[in-house]
Amino acid sequence: MQIICNAKIYTADTIQPSATAMVIEGRKILWIGQQEDLPPYQGEIIDLQGKVIIPGIIDAHMHPIMLADVLEQVACLPPYIYSIEDIINALANL
């Protein structure tokens, strides 16, 4: 169990938009709130010294229609494009 304290935590929760402490066990958050309200958990204490924690979401899926849309686009940056002439040629080859 890890007890995170002295943090600035953005929770993305409209009822409790921020917190200063949380308790984690494995991959689950057991508790989150203000440090002064922290229940008496036993575990490794991690002092974040005021650092920020934000939620992270990884959405690695792609809808087939989105993939089809991307295939019709022209990359306009290196290593594919280095000049206006390169852009014109890439558009002509669509």
Short mmCIF file of N, CA and C in Angstrom, two decimals:
data_model
loop_
_atom_site.label_atom_id
_atom_site.label_comp_id
_atom_site.label_asym_id
_atom_site.label_seq_id
_atom_site.Cartn_x
_atom_site.Cartn_y
_atom_site.Cartn_z
N MET A 1 0.84 -1.18 0.00
CA MET A 1 0.00 0.00 0.00
C MET A 1 0.89 1.24 0.00
N GLN A 2 0.52 2.22 -0.82
CA GLN A 2 1.26 3.47 -0.90
C GLN A 2 0.35 4.62 -0.49
N ILE A 3 0.88 5.49 0.32
CA ILE A 3 0.15 6.67 0.78
C ILE A 3 0.83 7.89 0.18
N ILE A 4 0.14 8.52 -0.76
CA ILE A 4 0.67 9.70 -1.44
C ILE A 4 0.23 10.92 -0.64
N CYS A 5 1.16 11.78 -0.29
CA CYS A 5 0.80 12.98 0.46
C CYS A 5 1.56 14.19 -0.07
N ASN A 6 1.15 15.37 0.39
CA ASN A 6 1.77 16.63 -0.01
C ASN A 6 1.76 16.77 -1.53
N ALA A 7 0.59 16.49 -2.13
CA ALA A 7 0.45 16.53 -3.58
C ALA A 7 -0.63 17.52 -3.98
N LYS A 8 -0.62 17.87 -5.26
CA LYS A 8 -1.71 18.65 -5.86
C LYS A 8 -2.34 17.70 -6.88
N ILE A 9 -3.49 17.14 -6.52
CA ILE A 9 -4.12 16.10 -7.33
C ILE A 9 -5.37 16.67 -8.00
N TYR A 10 -5.41 16.61 -9.32
CA TYR A 10 -6.60 16.97 -10.07
C TYR A 10 -7.40 15.70 -10.25
N THR A 11 -8.62 15.66 -9.74
CA THR A 11 -9.40 14.43 -9.73
C THR A 11 -10.36 14.26 -10.90
N ALA A 12 -10.69 15.35 -11.61
CA ALA A 12 -11.69 15.33 -12.68
C ALA A 12 -13.07 14.96 -12.14
N ASP A 13 -13.29 15.17 -10.87
CA ASP A 13 -14.57 14.90 -10.22
C ASP A 13 -15.20 16.25 -9.85
N THR A 14 -16.39 16.53 -10.33
CA THR A 14 -17.02 17.83 -10.06
C THR A 14 -17.33 18.03 -8.59
N ILE A 15 -17.55 16.97 -7.86
CA ILE A 15 -17.84 17.09 -6.42
C ILE A 15 -16.56 17.37 -5.63
N GLN A 16 -15.46 16.76 -6.02
CA GLN A 16 -14.17 16.96 -5.36
C GLN A 16 -13.11 17.16 -6.44
N PRO A 17 -12.99 18.39 -6.99
CA PRO A 17 -12.08 18.61 -8.12
C PRO A 17 -10.59 18.49 -7.80
N SER A 18 -10.24 18.61 -6.53
CA SER A 18 -8.82 18.50 -6.18
C SER A 18 -8.66 17.80 -4.84
N ALA A 19 -7.44 17.30 -4.63
CA ALA A 19 -7.11 16.62 -3.38
C ALA A 19 -5.63 16.83 -3.11
N THR A 20 -5.20 16.49 -1.91
CA THR A 20 -3.79 16.62 -1.55
C THR A 20 -3.16 15.30 -1.13
N ALA A 21 -3.99 14.23 -1.05
CA ALA A 21 -3.47 12.92 -0.64
C ALA A 21 -4.32 11.81 -1.24
N MET A 22 -3.70 10.64 -1.40
CA MET A 22 -4.46 9.46 -1.81
C MET A 22 -3.74 8.20 -1.37
N VAL A 23 -4.51 7.12 -1.31
CA VAL A 23 -3.98 5.83 -0.91
C VAL A 23 -4.20 4.86 -2.06
N ILE A 24 -3.12 4.16 -2.43
CA ILE A 24 -3.15 3.24 -3.56
C ILE A 24 -2.74 1.85 -3.06
N GLU A 25 -3.47 0.85 -3.54
CA GLU A 25 -3.08 -0.53 -3.27
C GLU A 25 -3.11 -1.28 -4.60
N GLY A 26 -1.95 -1.77 -5.01
CA GLY A 26 -1.86 -2.41 -6.32
C GLY A 26 -2.12 -1.38 -7.40
N ARG A 27 -3.16 -1.60 -8.18
CA ARG A 27 -3.50 -0.68 -9.26
C ARG A 27 -4.79 0.09 -8.97
N LYS A 28 -5.23 0.09 -7.72
CA LYS A 28 -6.49 0.74 -7.37
C LYS A 28 -6.27 1.86 -6.36
N ILE A 29 -7.03 2.94 -6.56
CA ILE A 29 -7.05 4.03 -5.58
C ILE A 29 -8.09 3.66 -4.54
N LEU A 30 -7.64 3.52 -3.29
CA LEU A 30 -8.55 3.16 -2.20
C LEU A 30 -9.22 4.38 -1.59
N TRP A 31 -8.50 5.48 -1.57
CA TRP A 31 -9.01 6.70 -0.94
C TRP A 31 -8.33 7.89 -1.58
N ILE A 32 -9.08 9.00 -1.70
CA ILE A 32 -8.51 10.25 -2.18
C ILE A 32 -9.22 11.39 -1.49
N GLY A 33 -8.45 12.38 -1.07
CA GLY A 33 -9.05 13.52 -0.37
C GLY A 33 -7.98 14.48 0.13
N GLN A 34 -8.35 15.23 1.15
CA GLN A 34 -7.42 16.20 1.72
C GLN A 34 -6.54 15.51 2.76
N GLN A 35 -5.29 15.88 2.79
CA GLN A 35 -4.32 15.21 3.66
C GLN A 35 -4.75 15.23 5.12
N GLU A 36 -5.36 16.31 5.56
CA GLU A 36 -5.78 16.37 6.97
C GLU A 36 -6.92 15.39 7.29
N ASP A 37 -7.60 14.86 6.27
CA ASP A 37 -8.68 13.89 6.46
C ASP A 37 -8.23 12.45 6.21
N LEU A 38 -6.94 12.24 5.98
CA LEU A 38 -6.40 10.93 5.64
C LEU A 38 -6.68 9.92 6.75
N PRO A 39 -7.37 8.81 6.44
CA PRO A 39 -7.59 7.75 7.45
C PRO A 39 -6.27 7.10 7.86
N PRO A 40 -6.25 6.36 8.95
CA PRO A 40 -5.00 5.77 9.46
C PRO A 40 -4.57 4.51 8.69
N TYR A 41 -4.15 4.68 7.44
CA TYR A 41 -3.64 3.55 6.65
C TYR A 41 -2.19 3.29 7.03
N GLN A 42 -1.75 2.04 6.86
CA GLN A 42 -0.36 1.66 7.07
C GLN A 42 0.25 1.33 5.71
N GLY A 43 1.42 1.88 5.43
CA GLY A 43 2.08 1.59 4.16
C GLY A 43 3.21 2.55 3.90
N GLU A 44 3.75 2.46 2.70
CA GLU A 44 4.85 3.33 2.28
C GLU A 44 4.31 4.74 2.05
N ILE A 45 4.91 5.72 2.71
CA ILE A 45 4.50 7.11 2.54
C ILE A 45 5.37 7.75 1.47
N ILE A 46 4.71 8.34 0.48
CA ILE A 46 5.42 9.01 -0.60
C ILE A 46 5.06 10.49 -0.56
N ASP A 47 6.04 11.33 -0.25
CA ASP A 47 5.86 12.78 -0.18
C ASP A 47 6.16 13.36 -1.56
N LEU A 48 5.15 13.89 -2.24
CA LEU A 48 5.36 14.44 -3.58
C LEU A 48 5.88 15.87 -3.57
N GLN A 49 6.05 16.45 -2.41
CA GLN A 49 6.63 17.79 -2.28
C GLN A 49 5.92 18.81 -3.17
N GLY A 50 4.59 18.72 -3.20
CA GLY A 50 3.79 19.70 -3.94
C GLY A 50 3.66 19.44 -5.42
N LYS A 51 4.16 18.31 -5.92
CA LYS A 51 4.04 18.01 -7.34
C LYS A 51 2.59 17.70 -7.70
N VAL A 52 2.29 17.76 -9.01
CA VAL A 52 0.92 17.60 -9.51
C VAL A 52 0.69 16.18 -10.03
N ILE A 53 -0.50 15.66 -9.76
CA ILE A 53 -0.96 14.38 -10.31
C ILE A 53 -2.23 14.67 -11.10
N ILE A 54 -2.27 14.18 -12.35
CA ILE A 54 -3.48 14.32 -13.15
C ILE A 54 -3.89 12.94 -13.66
N PRO A 55 -5.18 12.75 -13.94
CA PRO A 55 -5.62 11.45 -14.47
C PRO A 55 -5.02 11.21 -15.84
N GLY A 56 -4.69 9.98 -16.12
CA GLY A 56 -4.17 9.61 -17.43
C GLY A 56 -5.05 8.55 -18.06
N ILE A 57 -5.45 8.80 -19.29
CA ILE A 57 -6.29 7.85 -20.00
C ILE A 57 -5.60 7.55 -21.33
N ILE A 58 -5.41 6.27 -21.61
CA ILE A 58 -4.82 5.88 -22.88
C ILE A 58 -5.91 5.19 -23.68
N ASP A 59 -6.29 5.80 -24.79
CA ASP A 59 -7.32 5.25 -25.66
C ASP A 59 -6.61 4.81 -26.94
N ALA A 60 -6.26 3.54 -27.03
CA ALA A 60 -5.43 3.07 -28.12
C ALA A 60 -6.24 2.44 -29.26
N HIS A 61 -7.54 2.58 -29.24
CA HIS A 61 -8.31 1.98 -30.33
C HIS A 61 -8.56 2.97 -31.46
N MET A 62 -8.89 2.46 -32.63
CA MET A 62 -9.18 3.33 -33.77
C MET A 62 -10.41 2.78 -34.49
N HIS A 63 -11.34 3.66 -34.78
CA HIS A 63 -12.50 3.28 -35.56
C HIS A 63 -12.09 3.19 -37.03
N PRO A 64 -12.54 2.18 -37.76
CA PRO A 64 -12.15 2.03 -39.17
C PRO A 64 -12.43 3.27 -40.01
N ILE A 65 -13.52 3.97 -39.77
CA ILE A 65 -13.84 5.16 -40.57
C ILE A 65 -12.80 6.27 -40.32
N MET A 66 -12.31 6.35 -39.09
CA MET A 66 -11.28 7.35 -38.79
C MET A 66 -9.99 7.01 -39.53
N LEU A 67 -9.65 5.73 -39.58
CA LEU A 67 -8.46 5.31 -40.29
C LEU A 67 -8.59 5.65 -41.78
N ALA A 68 -9.76 5.41 -42.35
CA ALA A 68 -9.98 5.74 -43.76
C ALA A 68 -9.82 7.24 -44.00
N ASP A 69 -10.31 8.06 -43.09
CA ASP A 69 -10.15 9.51 -43.24
C ASP A 69 -8.68 9.92 -43.22
N VAL A 70 -7.92 9.33 -42.33
CA VAL A 70 -6.50 9.67 -42.20
C VAL A 70 -5.72 9.27 -43.46
N LEU A 71 -6.10 8.16 -44.06
CA LEU A 71 -5.40 7.69 -45.25
C LEU A 71 -5.54 8.65 -46.42
N GLU A 72 -6.57 9.49 -46.41
CA GLU A 72 -6.78 10.45 -47.49
C GLU A 72 -6.10 11.79 -47.22
N GLN A 73 -5.41 11.93 -46.12
CA GLN A 73 -4.76 13.18 -45.77
C GLN A 73 -3.31 13.18 -46.26
N VAL A 74 -2.77 14.38 -46.42
CA VAL A 74 -1.39 14.53 -46.86
C VAL A 74 -0.54 15.01 -45.68
N ALA A 75 0.52 14.28 -45.40
CA ALA A 75 1.46 14.71 -44.37
C ALA A 75 2.22 15.93 -44.90
N CYS A 76 2.25 16.99 -44.13
CA CYS A 76 2.88 18.24 -44.58
C CYS A 76 4.13 18.61 -43.78
N LEU A 77 4.75 17.63 -43.20
CA LEU A 77 5.95 17.88 -42.38
C LEU A 77 7.05 16.91 -42.77
N PRO A 78 8.30 17.28 -42.50
CA PRO A 78 9.40 16.33 -42.70
C PRO A 78 9.14 15.08 -41.85
N PRO A 79 9.49 13.95 -42.31
CA PRO A 79 10.40 13.64 -43.42
C PRO A 79 9.70 13.49 -44.76
N TYR A 80 8.42 13.83 -44.86
CA TYR A 80 7.69 13.67 -46.11
C TYR A 80 7.71 14.93 -46.99
N ILE A 81 7.64 16.08 -46.37
CA ILE A 81 7.51 17.35 -47.10
C ILE A 81 8.61 18.31 -46.64
N TYR A 82 9.30 18.91 -47.61
CA TYR A 82 10.34 19.89 -47.29
C TYR A 82 10.13 21.22 -48.00
N SER A 83 9.12 21.29 -48.88
CA SER A 83 8.92 22.53 -49.64
C SER A 83 7.48 22.61 -50.13
N ILE A 84 7.10 23.79 -50.65
CA ILE A 84 5.79 23.97 -51.26
C ILE A 84 5.64 23.03 -52.46
N GLU A 85 6.70 22.87 -53.22
CA GLU A 85 6.66 21.96 -54.37
C GLU A 85 6.35 20.53 -53.93
N ASP A 86 6.92 20.10 -52.80
CA ASP A 86 6.63 18.77 -52.26
C ASP A 86 5.15 18.64 -51.91
N ILE A 87 4.57 19.70 -51.34
CA ILE A 87 3.14 19.67 -51.00
C ILE A 87 2.29 19.55 -52.26
N ILE A 88 2.61 20.32 -53.28
CA ILE A 88 1.87 20.28 -54.54
C ILE A 88 1.95 18.89 -55.16
N ASN A 89 3.12 18.30 -55.14
CA ASN A 89 3.28 16.94 -55.69
C ASN A 89 2.49 15.90 -54.88
N ALA A 90 2.51 16.04 -53.56
CA ALA A 90 1.78 15.10 -52.70
C ALA A 90 0.28 15.21 -52.94
N LEU A 91 -0.23 16.43 -53.11
CA LEU A 91 -1.65 16.62 -53.38
C LEU A 91 -2.03 16.09 -54.76
N ALA A 92 -1.15 16.24 -55.72
CA ALA A 92 -1.42 15.74 -57.07
C ALA A 92 -1.48 14.22 -57.09
N ASN A 93 -0.78 13.56 -56.17
CA ASN A 93 -0.75 12.11 -56.13
C ASN A 93 -1.86 11.48 -55.29
N LEU A 94 -2.79 12.27 -54.81
CA LEU A 94 -3.90 11.71 -54.01
C LEU A 94 -4.81 10.83 -54.83
#
